[in-house]
Structures are given as structure tokens and as C-alpha cells.
Amino acid sequence: MGFFRRGPKRDGRDAPRDPEFSYFSVDEGARFRSHVRQAFAEQGLEVTVYADVVADSAGRQFGLANLAAVVHNDDRGPRAWPELVRKHVGMVLRTMEGPSALDTLPTEQIRAQLYPRVLGAEGFDPAGFEYARGLAPGLWEVIALDLPESVMMLTDEALAPLGDLRYLREQALYNLRGLPIEGHETVKGEDGVRFEVVVGDSFYTASRVLVLESVVREATGETLPPEGALVAFPFRHQLAFHVIRDVSLIPALNALAGFAASGFADTPGAISPYVYWWRDGTLTQLSDRDDEGDGEAMRIVVGREFQELLERLIAEDQGIPGDDGPGDAGPGGPGDGRRP
């Protein structure tokens, strides 16, 4: 899995765009939906295809956004679309038409296959998930059951027979810590930019931000200081972090803002285009969309506590003793609504 996505060559951006999935041209969107209709027909199910969903005669609907992003990002290009669509449709129908794992698996086995998942608000309906933890604006943590062909988000009703919610979350976090790191790379750039990226095919790679201490220790051999780390998890297969130790966090913050925004766009399992400050398990958003930009630009926005941390680290870097009060970080320095 690549760290920075490079999509296959297809219709140019000057071609008319699909109104629902703008990363497709109109022709590509039509071809994609044709493959979807054919894949369902091969399974003996006639469906009506709409822009973003298909529906069968029983009224069941199957969303297309995730599958569209999957085929869009496959490096093999349109020649691989029929295979990808056929595989996905078969998996969806087997999952929906087969017996529920909650009814067939022993309780202890279910608990051994529980994992927490971090989800973006877009595409997540909190109805039935009253237990879901809000991690930051637009971010939720839910508990999922990992199955061979699918991941089942567990509702309040599904969790109730499995035991106490606090115990189930602790079990899910324990399972998450036990997952191996599939891929790790140190990204280095100009101006001292450096951050770590963990990637994997696991649906829980980004969710490992919930156990960041163990990820940092396993990936780098270091421990997290009280200042915490900068983190970004643009989509479910990627987690980036920079451990905060000195003023190198300033170029890292800017680099991660672009990294997160780029990784979030048009990806399956998109979570967040923003950078966060992780400290003691709490996430504070540090980047946001620039309303004055072109819609894709990001700006850095920090609160008082992070500003004071920056000023302290700058003072330490400059050898200034006893700088324990808020002040001006200097022209172009980080601050409320300013870019580092």
C-alpha cells in the first residue's frame, strides 16, 4: 500500500465529471454502474441503479460510495473494475443473506474478535449507537466485530448481550494492541520535516490512534512524552504521527496538514482531512479548511494550550530561560488562525 496515492491514468480532468463521484468522468461513472448492475445480475438479483445506491425489488439498498472509491484507487485501472465489483457484490450478499455471526459464534469468540473503530461523521448514522464515544468534532469511536469477509458495526442492541460496555471496550482495545504493524515508513522532507506513517490492509490501522503509545513504541522504540504527538488518520488504512519533543513539530504540523488533506480525498474508508494534537488520549483538532482558499487549502488553527506549548519549545530552542507566559511567537509563528 502506498503512502501517497497515485491513481492510474484514466480520462483527463477536462472530461465531463460524474455528478455523484467527481473522481470519475461521466463515461467512467456509467461504466462503473454497469459493472455493478451486471455483478448483481450474476448473483441472480436484478437491481435498479441510482447515482449513489442500488435497490432490489425487496427495497434493500446497497450504497456505492465505498466501492466507487475502491475501484477509483486501484492501481490497475478500469481493467480491474469488473473483478473488484464482482468480489465486493458477492461479499455483500453473502453477509446479508447468511446467518448473523452474533447468532452463530460463541460469546467468548465474539469478544476475541472485537475492535474499536474510529469513524468520520460523514457516512456514519449515530442512530442505534448511543454508546459511541465522540473523540473530537466529527469523529466517533464504535465497537466492531471483525469477520473473515466483513466488519460489523455493533449497535447498542447487539452489544447488550455481550457484557458490560466498559469491559467490552477494554477487550476491543486489548485486541487492537495485539495487531501487528503491517508497514511503517519515516517521511523526511525539507526544513527538518519528519513524521512516521503506519499503513496496512487492516480496517483498524487508523483506529490505532486509540492506542498510540503502543504504536509509537513498536514503530520507533520510543515512549510518548507528556507533550504528546501530532497525528493524522485520513483514511482507515493509514496513521501518521510526529512525537512532540522540540520545535521540529512546526514544519511537521504544516506537512501533516497537507498529508492528511491529500490522503482523505476520494479514498475508501475516509475518516478525517485534519491534523490533531494527541495528549493523554485526547484529540484536539489543529487544522481546518481555509474558507478563503480554493476549497482544498488547509489552515492551522491552535488554541491557547497548544500555543503555550509552542512558545515554550521555541524559548527552549533559543535558550531563553523562564519563558513561562504566553507571548508572541514571532512573525509567521503559530497562533489562533495563523499558519506556522
Coordinates of C-alpha atoms in Angstrom, one line a residue:
M1 CA 0.0 0.0 0.0
G2 CA 1.4 3.4 -1.0
F3 CA 1.9 6.2 1.4
F4 CA 1.0 8.9 -1.1
R5 CA -1.6 7.7 -3.6
R6 CA -1.0 7.9 -7.3
G7 CA -4.1 6.9 -9.2
P8 CA -4.0 5.1 -12.6
K9 CA -4.2 7.1 -15.8
R10 CA -7.8 7.4 -16.9
D11 CA -10.0 10.1 -18.5
G12 CA -8.4 13.5 -18.1
R13 CA -9.8 16.1 -15.7
D14 CA -11.1 18.1 -18.7
A15 CA -13.6 15.3 -19.4
P16 CA -17.2 16.0 -18.1
R17 CA -17.3 14.8 -14.4
D18 CA -19.7 12.3 -12.9
P19 CA -22.2 14.3 -10.8
E20 CA -22.0 11.9 -7.8
F21 CA -18.4 10.7 -7.8
S22 CA -16.3 13.6 -9.3
Y23 CA -13.2 11.5 -9.5
F24 CA -14.9 9.6 -12.3
S25 CA -15.6 11.1 -15.7
V26 CA -19.2 10.7 -16.9
D27 CA -18.2 7.8 -19.1
E28 CA -16.3 6.1 -16.2
G29 CA -19.2 6.6 -13.9
A30 CA -21.5 4.9 -16.4
R31 CA -19.1 2.0 -16.9
F32 CA -18.7 1.6 -13.1
R33 CA -22.5 1.4 -12.6
S34 CA -22.9 -1.0 -15.5
H35 CA -20.4 -3.4 -13.8
V36 CA -22.4 -3.1 -10.6
R37 CA -25.7 -4.0 -12.3
Q38 CA -24.0 -6.9 -14.1
A39 CA -22.4 -8.2 -10.9
F40 CA -25.8 -8.3 -9.1
A41 CA -27.4 -10.0 -12.1
E42 CA -24.8 -12.7 -11.9
Q43 CA -25.9 -13.3 -8.4
G44 CA -29.5 -13.7 -9.6
L45 CA -30.6 -10.3 -8.3
E46 CA -32.0 -7.6 -10.6
V47 CA -31.4 -4.1 -9.2
T48 CA -32.3 -0.5 -10.0
V49 CA -29.1 1.6 -10.2
Y50 CA -29.2 5.1 -9.0
A51 CA -26.3 7.7 -8.7
D52 CA -25.0 6.5 -5.3
V53 CA -27.0 3.4 -4.4
V54 CA -28.7 0.3 -6.0
A55 CA -32.0 -1.1 -4.8
D56 CA -33.6 -4.5 -5.3
S57 CA -37.3 -5.4 -5.5
A58 CA -37.5 -6.0 -1.8
G59 CA -36.4 -2.5 -1.1
R60 CA -33.0 -3.3 0.2
Q61 CA -30.4 -0.6 -0.7
F62 CA -26.7 -1.0 -1.3
G63 CA -24.5 2.1 -1.1
L64 CA -21.9 2.6 -3.9
A65 CA -19.6 5.3 -2.4
N66 CA -17.1 2.9 -0.8
L67 CA -17.0 0.6 -3.8
A68 CA -16.6 3.5 -6.1
A69 CA -13.6 4.8 -4.1
V70 CA -12.1 1.3 -4.1
V71 CA -12.1 0.9 -7.8
H72 CA -11.0 4.5 -8.3
N73 CA -7.9 3.9 -6.2
D74 CA -6.9 0.5 -7.7
D75 CA -3.6 0.9 -9.5
R76 CA -4.6 -1.4 -12.2
G77 CA -7.2 1.0 -13.6
P78 CA -10.6 0.2 -15.3
R79 CA -9.4 -3.2 -16.5
A80 CA -9.7 -4.4 -12.9
W81 CA -13.1 -3.0 -12.2
P82 CA -15.2 -6.0 -13.2
E83 CA -13.3 -8.3 -10.8
L84 CA -13.3 -5.8 -7.9
V85 CA -17.1 -5.1 -8.3
R86 CA -17.9 -8.8 -8.6
K87 CA -15.9 -9.7 -5.5
H88 CA -17.5 -6.9 -3.5
V89 CA -21.1 -7.6 -4.5
G90 CA -20.6 -11.3 -3.7
M91 CA -19.3 -10.5 -0.3
V92 CA -22.1 -8.1 0.5
L93 CA -24.8 -10.6 -0.5
R94 CA -23.2 -13.4 1.5
T95 CA -23.0 -11.2 4.5
M96 CA -26.6 -10.1 4.2
E97 CA -28.2 -13.4 3.3
G98 CA -26.3 -15.7 5.7
P99 CA -26.9 -16.2 9.4
S100 CA -25.7 -13.4 11.7
A101 CA -22.4 -14.1 13.4
L102 CA -23.9 -12.8 16.5
D103 CA -26.3 -15.8 16.5
T104 CA -23.8 -18.5 15.5
L105 CA -20.5 -17.6 17.3
P106 CA -19.9 -18.3 21.0
T107 CA -19.8 -15.1 23.1
E108 CA -16.1 -15.6 24.0
Q109 CA -15.2 -15.8 20.4
I110 CA -17.1 -12.7 19.6
R111 CA -15.3 -10.8 22.3
A112 CA -12.0 -12.0 20.9
Q113 CA -12.9 -10.5 17.6
L114 CA -14.0 -7.1 18.8
Y115 CA -12.1 -4.0 17.8
P116 CA -12.7 -0.3 18.2
R117 CA -13.1 1.7 15.0
V118 CA -12.6 5.5 14.5
L119 CA -15.1 6.8 12.0
G120 CA -15.7 10.2 10.5
A121 CA -19.1 11.7 10.8
E122 CA -19.7 11.7 7.1
G123 CA -21.5 8.4 6.3
F124 CA -22.0 7.4 9.9
D125 CA -25.5 7.4 11.3
P126 CA -25.4 7.5 15.1
A127 CA -28.9 6.2 15.4
G128 CA -28.7 2.9 17.4
F129 CA -25.1 3.8 18.6
E130 CA -25.9 5.8 21.7
Y131 CA -22.7 4.3 23.3
A132 CA -20.5 5.8 20.6
R133 CA -17.7 8.0 22.0
G134 CA -17.2 11.4 20.5
L135 CA -13.4 11.8 20.1
A136 CA -13.4 15.3 18.5
P137 CA -15.8 17.2 16.3
G138 CA -16.8 14.9 13.5
L139 CA -15.0 11.8 15.0
W140 CA -16.6 8.8 16.6
E141 CA -15.4 5.6 18.2
V142 CA -17.6 2.5 17.9
I143 CA -17.0 -1.2 18.5
A144 CA -16.9 -3.6 15.5
L145 CA -16.9 -7.3 15.1
D146 CA -14.2 -8.5 12.7
L147 CA -15.3 -11.3 10.4
P148 CA -13.5 -13.1 7.6
E149 CA -15.3 -11.2 4.8
S150 CA -16.7 -8.1 6.5
V151 CA -16.7 -5.8 9.5
M152 CA -19.9 -5.5 11.5
M153 CA -20.5 -2.3 13.4
L154 CA -22.2 -3.3 16.6
T155 CA -25.3 -1.3 17.8
D156 CA -26.5 -0.8 21.3
E157 CA -28.8 -3.8 20.8
A158 CA -26.0 -6.0 19.5
L159 CA -23.7 -5.2 22.3
A160 CA -26.1 -5.6 25.2
P161 CA -26.0 -9.5 25.4
L162 CA -22.1 -9.5 25.3
G163 CA -21.5 -7.9 28.7
D164 CA -20.6 -4.6 30.3
L165 CA -19.8 -1.8 27.8
R166 CA -16.6 -0.7 29.7
Y167 CA -15.3 -4.3 29.7
L168 CA -16.1 -4.8 26.0
R169 CA -14.3 -1.6 25.1
E170 CA -11.2 -2.7 27.2
Q171 CA -11.3 -6.0 25.4
A172 CA -11.5 -4.3 22.0
L173 CA -8.6 -2.1 22.8
Y174 CA -6.6 -5.1 24.0
N175 CA -7.3 -6.8 20.7
L176 CA -6.2 -3.7 18.9
R177 CA -2.9 -3.5 20.7
G178 CA -2.2 -7.1 19.6
L179 CA -2.4 -6.4 15.9
P180 CA 1.0 -6.3 14.1
I181 CA 2.2 -3.2 12.3
E182 CA 2.0 -4.1 8.6
G183 CA 4.0 -1.3 7.2
H184 CA 6.0 1.7 8.6
E185 CA 8.0 4.4 6.9
T186 CA 9.7 7.6 8.1
V187 CA 8.8 10.5 5.9
K188 CA 11.5 13.2 5.7
G189 CA 11.5 16.4 3.8
E190 CA 13.0 19.9 3.6
D191 CA 13.2 22.3 6.6
G192 CA 13.5 19.4 9.0
V193 CA 10.2 17.8 8.2
R194 CA 9.9 14.3 9.7
F195 CA 7.0 12.1 10.6
E196 CA 6.1 8.5 10.8
V197 CA 3.5 6.7 8.7
V198 CA 1.9 3.3 9.6
V199 CA -0.1 1.6 6.9
G200 CA -1.9 -1.7 6.5
D201 CA -4.7 -3.5 4.9
S202 CA -6.4 -3.9 8.3
F203 CA -9.6 -1.9 8.7
Y204 CA -8.2 -0.8 12.1
T205 CA -4.9 0.7 11.1
A206 CA -6.1 4.3 11.6
S207 CA -8.0 3.3 14.7
R208 CA -4.7 2.5 16.3
V209 CA -4.6 6.2 17.3
L210 CA -6.6 5.0 20.3
V211 CA -3.6 3.0 21.4
L212 CA -0.9 5.4 20.2
E213 CA 1.5 4.7 23.0
S214 CA 1.9 1.1 21.9
V215 CA 2.1 2.1 18.2
V216 CA 4.9 4.6 18.8
R217 CA 6.8 2.1 21.0
E218 CA 6.5 -0.7 18.4
A219 CA 7.3 1.5 15.4
T220 CA 10.1 3.7 16.8
G221 CA 11.2 2.1 20.1
E222 CA 10.4 5.4 21.8
T223 CA 7.9 6.4 24.5
L224 CA 5.5 9.3 24.2
P225 CA 6.4 12.4 26.3
P226 CA 3.9 14.4 28.2
E227 CA 3.6 16.8 25.3
G228 CA 2.1 14.0 23.2
A229 CA 2.2 13.9 19.4
L230 CA 0.7 15.3 16.2
V231 CA -1.5 12.7 14.5
A232 CA -3.4 12.3 11.2
F233 CA -5.5 9.5 10.0
P234 CA -7.0 10.5 6.7
F235 CA -8.5 7.0 5.9
R236 CA -8.8 3.7 7.6
H237 CA -5.6 2.2 6.3
Q238 CA -3.2 4.9 7.4
L239 CA -2.0 6.6 10.6
A240 CA 0.7 9.3 10.7
F241 CA 2.3 10.7 13.8
H242 CA 5.1 13.1 14.9
V243 CA 6.2 12.8 18.5
I244 CA 6.5 16.3 20.1
R245 CA 9.9 16.9 21.6
D246 CA 11.1 20.2 20.1
V247 CA 10.4 22.9 17.5
S248 CA 10.5 20.3 14.7
L249 CA 6.8 20.0 15.4
I250 CA 6.3 23.3 13.4
P251 CA 7.3 22.0 10.0
A252 CA 5.8 18.6 10.8
L253 CA 2.5 20.3 11.6
N254 CA 2.4 22.0 8.2
A255 CA 3.5 18.9 6.4
L256 CA 0.9 16.7 8.1
A257 CA -1.9 19.2 7.3
G258 CA -1.2 18.7 3.6
F259 CA -0.7 14.9 4.0
A260 CA -4.0 14.5 5.8
A261 CA -6.0 16.6 3.3
S262 CA -4.5 14.7 0.3
G263 CA -5.0 11.3 1.8
F264 CA -8.6 12.0 2.7
A265 CA -9.7 12.9 -0.8
D266 CA -11.6 10.2 -2.7
T267 CA -10.4 7.3 -0.6
P268 CA -12.3 4.2 0.7
G269 CA -12.9 4.5 4.4
A270 CA -12.1 8.2 4.5
I271 CA -12.0 9.5 8.1
S272 CA -10.6 13.0 8.5
P273 CA -8.6 15.5 6.5
Y274 CA -7.3 17.2 9.6
V275 CA -4.3 17.1 12.0
Y276 CA -4.8 16.6 15.7
W277 CA -2.9 17.0 18.9
W278 CA -2.9 13.8 20.8
R279 CA -2.2 14.2 24.5
D280 CA -3.2 11.7 27.2
G281 CA -5.6 10.1 24.8
T282 CA -7.4 13.3 24.0
L283 CA -7.6 14.6 20.4
T284 CA -7.6 18.4 19.7
Q285 CA -8.1 19.5 16.1
L286 CA -5.3 21.7 14.8
S287 CA -6.1 22.2 11.1
D288 CA -9.2 23.2 9.2
R289 CA -10.4 24.1 5.7
D290 CA -9.3 27.6 4.6
D291 CA -12.6 29.3 3.7
E292 CA -10.6 32.0 1.8
G293 CA -8.8 29.4 -0.3
D294 CA -9.9 27.2 -3.2
G295 CA -11.8 24.7 -1.1
E296 CA -8.8 22.3 -0.8
A297 CA -6.4 24.5 1.1
M298 CA -6.0 24.0 4.8
R299 CA -5.1 26.4 7.6
I300 CA -3.6 25.8 11.1
V301 CA -5.7 26.9 14.0
V302 CA -4.4 26.4 17.5
G303 CA -5.9 27.1 21.0
R304 CA -4.2 28.6 24.0
E305 CA -2.7 25.4 25.4
F306 CA -1.0 24.4 22.2
Q307 CA 0.1 28.0 21.6
E308 CA 1.8 28.0 25.0
L309 CA 3.5 24.7 24.3
L310 CA 4.8 26.1 21.0
E311 CA 6.2 29.2 22.8
R312 CA 7.8 27.1 25.4
L313 CA 9.6 24.9 22.9
I314 CA 10.7 27.9 20.9
A315 CA 12.1 29.5 24.0
E316 CA 14.0 26.3 24.9
D317 CA 15.3 26.1 21.3
Q318 CA 16.6 29.7 21.6
G319 CA 18.0 29.1 25.1
I320 CA 15.7 31.6 26.7
P321 CA 15.2 30.6 30.4
G322 CA 12.0 31.1 32.4
D323 CA 9.7 31.9 29.5
D324 CA 6.5 30.6 31.1
G325 CA 3.9 33.1 30.0
P326 CA 2.1 33.5 26.7
G327 CA 3.5 35.8 24.2
D328 CA 4.0 36.4 20.5
A329 CA 5.7 33.5 18.7
G330 CA 7.0 36.0 16.2
P331 CA 6.0 36.8 12.6
G332 CA 4.5 33.9 10.9
G333 CA 4.5 31.9 14.1
P334 CA 1.7 29.6 15.1
G335 CA -1.3 31.1 16.8
D336 CA -5.1 31.3 16.6
G337 CA -5.9 31.2 13.0
R338 CA -2.3 31.6 11.8
R339 CA -0.1 29.3 9.9
P340 CA 3.2 28.2 11.4

